[in-house]
PDB file of C-alpha atoms in Angstrom:
ATOM      1  CA  UNK A1350      -0.083  -0.011   0.005  1.00 82.00           C
ATOM      2  CA  UNK A1351       2.806   2.336   0.918  1.00 87.00           C
ATOM      3  CA  UNK A1352       4.627   1.854  -2.576  1.00 88.00           C
ATOM      4  CA  UNK A1353       1.393   2.045  -4.461  1.00 88.00           C
ATOM      5  CA  UNK A1354       0.245   5.391  -2.644  1.00 90.00           C
ATOM      6  CA  UNK A1355       3.749   6.861  -3.200  1.00 90.00           C
ATOM      7  CA  UNK A1356       3.758   6.124  -6.938  1.00 90.00           C
ATOM      8  CA  UNK A1357       0.235   7.554  -7.409  1.00 89.00           C
ATOM      9  CA  UNK A1358       1.262  10.619  -5.461  1.00 90.00           C
ATOM     10  CA  UNK A1359       4.468  11.059  -7.500  1.00 91.00           C
ATOM     11  CA  UNK A1360       2.596  10.728 -10.741  1.00 91.00           C
ATOM     12  CA  UNK A1361      -0.160  12.890  -9.726  1.00 90.00           C
ATOM     13  CA  UNK A1362       2.608  15.701  -8.978  1.00 91.00           C
ATOM     14  CA  UNK A1363       4.205  15.442 -12.432  1.00 92.00           C
ATOM     15  CA  UNK A1364       7.034  12.851 -11.961  1.00 91.00           C
ATOM     16  CA  UNK A1365       7.414  11.371 -15.209  1.00 89.00           C
ATOM     17  CA  UNK A1366       9.812   8.578 -14.612  1.00 93.00           C
ATOM     18  CA  UNK A1367       9.931   6.201 -11.668  1.00 94.00           C
ATOM     19  CA  UNK A1368      12.388   3.643 -10.681  1.00 92.00           C
ATOM     20  CA  UNK A1369      12.019   1.112  -8.031  1.00 91.00           C
ATOM     21  CA  UNK A1370      14.875  -0.654  -6.079  1.00 90.00           C
ATOM     22  CA  UNK A1371      14.159  -3.795  -4.580  1.00 84.00           C
ATOM     23  CA  UNK A1372      16.461  -6.739  -3.047  1.00 79.00           C
ATOM     24  CA  UNK A1373      14.617  -9.639  -4.685  1.00 75.00           C
ATOM     25  CA  UNK A1374      16.185 -11.934  -7.141  1.00 71.00           C
ATOM     26  CA  UNK A1375      13.468 -11.133  -9.600  1.00 69.00           C
ATOM     27  CA  UNK A1376      12.370  -7.667 -10.429  1.00 65.00           C
ATOM     28  CA  UNK A1377      10.637  -6.254  -7.366  1.00 64.00           C
ATOM     29  CA  UNK A1378       6.892  -5.718  -6.929  1.00 71.00           C
ATOM     30  CA  UNK A1379       5.745  -6.649 -10.756  1.00 75.00           C
ATOM     31  CA  UNK A1380       2.128  -5.851  -9.980  1.00 77.00           C
ATOM     32  CA  UNK A1381       2.625  -2.154  -8.954  1.00 81.00           C
ATOM     33  CA  UNK A1382       1.586   0.055 -11.899  1.00 83.00           C
ATOM     34  CA  UNK A1383       3.379   3.028 -13.146  1.00 85.00           C
ATOM     35  CA  UNK A1384       6.972   2.050 -12.500  1.00 89.00           C
ATOM     36  CA  UNK A1385       9.080   2.683 -15.426  1.00 90.00           C
ATOM     37  CA  UNK A1386      12.388   0.845 -14.156  1.00 89.00           C
ATOM     38  CA  UNK A1387      12.805  -1.920 -11.764  1.00 87.00           C
ATOM     39  CA  UNK A1388      16.146  -2.305 -10.145  1.00 86.00           C
ATOM     40  CA  UNK A1389      16.929  -5.525  -8.530  1.00 83.00           C
ATOM     41  CA  UNK A1390      19.969  -5.818  -6.221  1.00 83.00           C
ATOM     42  CA  UNK A1391      19.843  -8.925  -4.267  1.00 77.00           C
ATOM     43  CA  UNK A1392      23.613  -9.307  -3.513  1.00 75.00           C
ATOM     44  CA  UNK A1393      23.884  -5.566  -2.318  1.00 74.00           C
ATOM     45  CA  UNK A1394      22.481  -6.737   1.014  1.00 65.00           C
ATOM     46  CA  UNK A1395      23.928 -10.153   1.666  1.00 67.00           C
ATOM     47  CA  UNK A1396      27.414 -10.148   0.425  1.00 68.00           C
ATOM     48  CA  UNK A1397      28.229  -6.472  -0.101  1.00 65.00           C
ATOM     49  CA  UNK A1398      27.755  -6.756  -3.834  1.00 69.00           C
ATOM     50  CA  UNK A1399      30.480  -4.336  -5.016  1.00 78.00           C
ATOM     51  CA  UNK A1400      29.436  -4.855  -8.669  1.00 81.00           C
ATOM     52  CA  UNK A1401      25.796  -4.018  -7.685  1.00 78.00           C
ATOM     53  CA  UNK A1402      27.010  -0.857  -5.837  1.00 80.00           C
ATOM     54  CA  UNK A1403      28.971   0.305  -8.818  1.00 84.00           C
ATOM     55  CA  UNK A1404      25.956  -0.226 -10.955  1.00 84.00           C
ATOM     56  CA  UNK A1405      23.652   1.549  -8.648  1.00 85.00           C
ATOM     57  CA  UNK A1406      25.897   4.460  -8.424  1.00 85.00           C
ATOM     58  CA  UNK A1407      25.610   4.716 -12.253  1.00 87.00           C
ATOM     59  CA  UNK A1408      21.914   4.362 -11.931  1.00 88.00           C
ATOM     60  CA  UNK A1409      21.792   7.199  -9.588  1.00 88.00           C
ATOM     61  CA  UNK A1410      23.161   9.531 -12.211  1.00 88.00           C
ATOM     62  CA  UNK A1411      19.845   9.257 -14.053  1.00 90.00           C
ATOM     63  CA  UNK A1412      17.879  10.145 -10.731  1.00 94.00           C
ATOM     64  CA  UNK A1413      16.516  13.594  -9.885  1.00 94.00           C
ATOM     65  CA  UNK A1414      15.732  12.554  -6.342  1.00 95.00           C
ATOM     66  CA  UNK A1415      15.654   9.578  -4.040  1.00 96.00           C
ATOM     67  CA  UNK A1416      12.990   8.477  -1.649  1.00 95.00           C
ATOM     68  CA  UNK A1417      13.298   5.587   0.958  1.00 95.00           C
ATOM     69  CA  UNK A1418       9.960   4.303   2.171  1.00 93.00           C
ATOM     70  CA  UNK A1419      10.989   3.574   5.686  1.00 92.00           C
ATOM     71  CA  UNK A1420       7.861   2.403   7.289  1.00 92.00           C
ATOM     72  CA  UNK A1421       8.771   0.169  10.173  1.00 91.00           C
ATOM     73  CA  UNK A1422      12.156  -0.988   8.677  1.00 92.00           C
ATOM     74  CA  UNK A1423      14.730   1.317   9.768  1.00 95.00           C
ATOM     75  CA  UNK A1424      15.023   0.379  13.445  1.00 94.00           C
ATOM     76  CA  UNK A1425      16.201  -3.240  13.099  1.00 92.00           C
ATOM     77  CA  UNK A1426      12.933  -4.592  14.007  1.00 88.00           C
ATOM     78  CA  UNK A1427      12.863  -7.497  11.461  1.00 87.00           C
ATOM     79  CA  UNK A1428      16.387  -8.001  10.512  1.00 88.00           C
ATOM     80  CA  UNK A1429      19.586  -5.825  11.141  1.00 91.00           C
ATOM     81  CA  UNK A1430      20.913  -6.752   7.738  1.00 87.00           C
ATOM     82  CA  UNK A1431      17.834  -5.214   5.936  1.00 87.00           C
ATOM     83  CA  UNK A1432      17.857  -2.225   7.900  1.00 93.00           C
ATOM     84  CA  UNK A1433      21.522  -1.648   7.347  1.00 91.00           C
ATOM     85  CA  UNK A1434      21.244  -2.240   3.558  1.00 88.00           C
ATOM     86  CA  UNK A1435      18.304   0.341   3.050  1.00 92.00           C
ATOM     87  CA  UNK A1436      20.220   2.974   5.081  1.00 94.00           C
ATOM     88  CA  UNK A1437      23.323   2.225   2.895  1.00 90.00           C
ATOM     89  CA  UNK A1438      21.400   2.702  -0.195  1.00 92.00           C
ATOM     90  CA  UNK A1439      19.837   6.057   0.927  1.00 94.00           C
ATOM     91  CA  UNK A1440      23.216   7.099   2.177  1.00 93.00           C
ATOM     92  CA  UNK A1441      24.726   6.129  -1.241  1.00 90.00           C
ATOM     93  CA  UNK A1442      22.004   8.248  -2.924  1.00 93.00           C
ATOM     94  CA  UNK A1443      22.775  11.326  -0.789  1.00 94.00           C
ATOM     95  CA  UNK A1444      26.527  11.162  -0.980  1.00 90.00           C
ATOM     96  CA  UNK A1445      26.031  10.991  -4.922  1.00 88.00           C
ATOM     97  CA  UNK A1446      24.465  14.368  -4.509  1.00 90.00           C
ATOM     98  CA  UNK A1447      20.876  13.244  -5.047  1.00 93.00           C
ATOM     99  CA  UNK A1448      18.235  15.021  -2.723  1.00 95.00           C
ATOM    100  CA  UNK A1449      17.229  12.140  -0.522  1.00 96.00           C
ATOM    101  CA  UNK A1450      13.998  11.779   1.584  1.00 95.00           C
ATOM    102  CA  UNK A1451      13.441   9.002   4.142  1.00 96.00           C
ATOM    103  CA  UNK A1452       9.614   8.910   3.949  1.00 94.00           C
ATOM    104  CA  UNK A1453       7.246   7.948   6.937  1.00 91.00           C
ATOM    105  CA  UNK A1454       9.332   5.651   9.195  1.00 95.00           C
ATOM    106  CA  UNK A1455       8.647   4.680  12.886  1.00 94.00           C
ATOM    107  CA  UNK A1456      11.110   3.801  15.717  1.00 95.00           C
ATOM    108  CA  UNK A1457      10.853   1.070  18.315  1.00 94.00           C
ATOM    109  CA  UNK A1458      11.849   2.139  21.850  1.00 94.00           C
ATOM    110  CA  UNK A1459      14.994  -0.010  21.575  1.00 94.00           C
ATOM    111  CA  UNK A1460      16.526   0.084  18.091  1.00 95.00           C
ATOM    112  CA  UNK A1461      19.636  -1.683  16.975  1.00 95.00           C
ATOM    113  CA  UNK A1462      22.904   0.160  17.529  1.00 95.00           C
ATOM    114  CA  UNK A1463      23.657  -0.312  13.772  1.00 95.00           C
ATOM    115  CA  UNK A1464      20.410   1.259  12.774  1.00 96.00           C
ATOM    116  CA  UNK A1465      21.186   4.354  15.048  1.00 96.00           C
ATOM    117  CA  UNK A1466      24.847   4.598  13.310  1.00 95.00           C
ATOM    118  CA  UNK A1467      23.007   4.303  10.035  1.00 95.00           C
ATOM    119  CA  UNK A1468      20.530   7.138  10.699  1.00 96.00           C
ATOM    120  CA  UNK A1469      23.454   9.275  11.955  1.00 94.00           C
ATOM    121  CA  UNK A1470      25.452   8.734   8.875  1.00 93.00           C
ATOM    122  CA  UNK A1471      22.363   9.671   6.660  1.00 93.00           C
ATOM    123  CA  UNK A1472      21.697  12.725   8.876  1.00 88.00           C
ATOM    124  CA  UNK A1473      25.446  13.904   8.036  1.00 87.00           C
ATOM    125  CA  UNK A1474      24.557  14.145   4.330  1.00 90.00           C
ATOM    126  CA  UNK A1475      23.424  17.848   3.888  1.00 85.00           C
ATOM    127  CA  UNK A1476      20.733  17.042   1.150  1.00 91.00           C
ATOM    128  CA  UNK A1477      18.706  14.614   3.367  1.00 95.00           C
ATOM    129  CA  UNK A1478      15.273  14.961   4.910  1.00 96.00           C
ATOM    130  CA  UNK A1479      14.154  12.792   7.603  1.00 96.00           C
ATOM    131  CA  UNK A1480      10.352  12.226   7.902  1.00 96.00           C
ATOM    132  CA  UNK A1481       8.863  10.233  10.753  1.00 96.00           C
ATOM    133  CA  UNK A1482       5.133   9.181  10.833  1.00 94.00           C
ATOM    134  CA  UNK A1483       4.357   9.643  14.496  1.00 94.00           C
ATOM    135  CA  UNK A1484       4.934  11.861  17.436  1.00 95.00           C
ATOM    136  CA  UNK A1485       6.297   8.984  19.517  1.00 96.00           C
ATOM    137  CA  UNK A1486       8.905   8.006  16.705  1.00 96.00           C
ATOM    138  CA  UNK A1487       9.729  11.853  16.426  1.00 97.00           C
ATOM    139  CA  UNK A1488      10.474  11.840  20.246  1.00 97.00           C
ATOM    140  CA  UNK A1489      12.611   8.538  19.880  1.00 97.00           C
ATOM    141  CA  UNK A1490      14.268  10.133  16.764  1.00 96.00           C
ATOM    142  CA  UNK A1491      15.442  13.106  18.726  1.00 96.00           C
ATOM    143  CA  UNK A1492      16.556  11.038  21.594  1.00 96.00           C
ATOM    144  CA  UNK A1493      18.521   8.419  19.683  1.00 96.00           C
ATOM    145  CA  UNK A1494      19.982  10.572  16.753  1.00 94.00           C
ATOM    146  CA  UNK A1495      19.987  13.878  18.334  1.00 94.00           C
ATOM    147  CA  UNK A1496      18.564  15.778  15.327  1.00 93.00           C
ATOM    148  CA  UNK A1497      15.227  17.062  14.017  1.00 94.00           C
ATOM    149  CA  UNK A1498      13.007  15.163  11.729  1.00 95.00           C
ATOM    150  CA  UNK A1499       9.887  16.200   9.971  1.00 96.00           C
ATOM    151  CA  UNK A1500       6.556  14.723  11.418  1.00 96.00           C
ATOM    152  CA  UNK A1501       4.335  13.539   8.545  1.00 93.00           C
ATOM    153  CA  UNK A1502       1.508  10.972   7.815  1.00 88.00           C
ATOM    154  CA  UNK A1503       2.292   7.497   6.844  1.00 86.00           C
ATOM    155  CA  UNK A1504       2.295   7.424   2.959  1.00 86.00           C
ATOM    156  CA  UNK A1505      -0.445   4.918   2.857  1.00 85.00           C
ATOM    157  CA  UNK A1506      -2.997   7.562   3.625  1.00 86.00           C
ATOM    158  CA  UNK A1507      -2.245   8.985   0.098  1.00 86.00           C
ATOM    159  CA  UNK A1508      -3.704   5.642  -1.380  1.00 83.00           C
ATOM    160  CA  UNK A1509      -6.528   6.297  -3.845  1.00 81.00           C
ATOM    161  CA  UNK A1510      -9.689   4.333  -2.673  1.00 79.00           C
ATOM    162  CA  UNK A1511     -10.510   1.318  -4.727  1.00 75.00           C
ATOM    163  CA  UNK A1512     -14.389   1.847  -5.711  1.00 78.00           C
ATOM    164  CA  UNK A1513     -14.719  -1.075  -7.881  1.00 78.00           C
ATOM    165  CA  UNK A1514     -17.258  -3.682  -7.087  1.00 77.00           C
ATOM    166  CA  UNK A1515     -16.116  -6.208  -4.510  1.00 75.00           C
ATOM    167  CA  UNK A1516     -17.905  -9.049  -2.928  1.00 78.00           C
ATOM    168  CA  UNK A1517     -17.019  -8.256   0.644  1.00 75.00           C
ATOM    169  CA  UNK A1518     -18.298  -4.641   0.160  1.00 71.00           C
ATOM    170  CA  UNK A1519     -21.422  -5.854  -1.323  1.00 76.00           C
ATOM    171  CA  UNK A1520     -21.874  -8.274   1.817  1.00 74.00           C
ATOM    172  CA  UNK A1521     -21.291  -5.591   4.269  1.00 73.00           C
ATOM    173  CA  UNK A1522     -23.883  -3.270   2.534  1.00 73.00           C
ATOM    174  CA  UNK A1523     -26.460  -6.190   2.574  1.00 75.00           C
ATOM    175  CA  UNK A1524     -25.687  -6.695   6.166  1.00 73.00           C
ATOM    176  CA  UNK A1525     -26.139  -2.912   7.011  1.00 68.00           C
ATOM    177  CA  UNK A1526     -29.352  -2.821   5.222  1.00 63.00           C
ATOM    178  CA  UNK A1527     -30.555  -5.788   7.431  1.00 61.00           C
ATOM    179  CA  UNK A1528     -29.639  -3.533  10.652  1.00 65.00           C
ATOM    180  CA  UNK A1529     -27.042  -5.963  11.777  1.00 67.00           C
ATOM    181  CA  UNK A1530     -23.851  -4.716  13.259  1.00 71.00           C
ATOM    182  CA  UNK A1531     -20.652  -6.024  11.778  1.00 72.00           C
ATOM    183  CA  UNK A1532     -17.172  -5.242  13.174  1.00 74.00           C
ATOM    184  CA  UNK A1533     -14.085  -5.949  11.646  1.00 73.00           C
ATOM    185  CA  UNK A1534     -10.814  -6.086  13.729  1.00 74.00           C
ATOM    186  CA  UNK A1535      -7.140  -5.989  12.600  1.00 71.00           C
ATOM    187  CA  UNK A1536      -5.130  -6.924  15.454  1.00 74.00           C
ATOM    188  CA  UNK A1537      -1.385  -7.155  15.613  1.00 72.00           C
ATOM    189  CA  UNK A1538       1.437  -7.335  18.167  1.00 71.00           C
ATOM    190  CA  UNK A1539       1.610  -3.552  17.987  1.00 63.00           C
ATOM    191  CA  UNK A1540      -1.728  -3.003  19.756  1.00 65.00           C
ATOM    192  CA  UNK A1541      -0.261  -4.629  22.917  1.00 66.00           C
ATOM    193  CA  UNK A1542       2.722  -2.250  22.986  1.00 61.00           C
TER     194      UNK A1542
END
């Protein structure tokens, strides 16, 4: 949802060419529309991938700006190597002279030390904007990184609604017309934090 919303928003604001970088063996996210170029860099994260780093540096020459969709992946919550790789790519873009924006990320209360070092390294680049997606993460960012960031909403809120016919929507409408109450819950471990 975050990638789709970001792509829709960029297209709606006149961005003519969008490249998507992913770490899968196959080109990433084939089902997302309006992507002009897909760049797969699986070894960049796992082995250091120096040939991929050189290629990515060449690819950056065509970019006017770089956005890292940080979501909940920049504090090491899932895997350290993934967080470190994402921050290295963003730093590589920023040190290549490309205006870099880290969009809508959150921080847990005890991020990995390598994630904090990566955020510090990115902050040292003069053309980088850091955007956190909630007040708690902004407070944590100030505490861990010692810098300011921009408070923004999650990019997923930019997602255009899908108004096409759908069986679950039809079912919900039919239930509402019968005066029955239906409640949907989406619970995750975050609720208990």
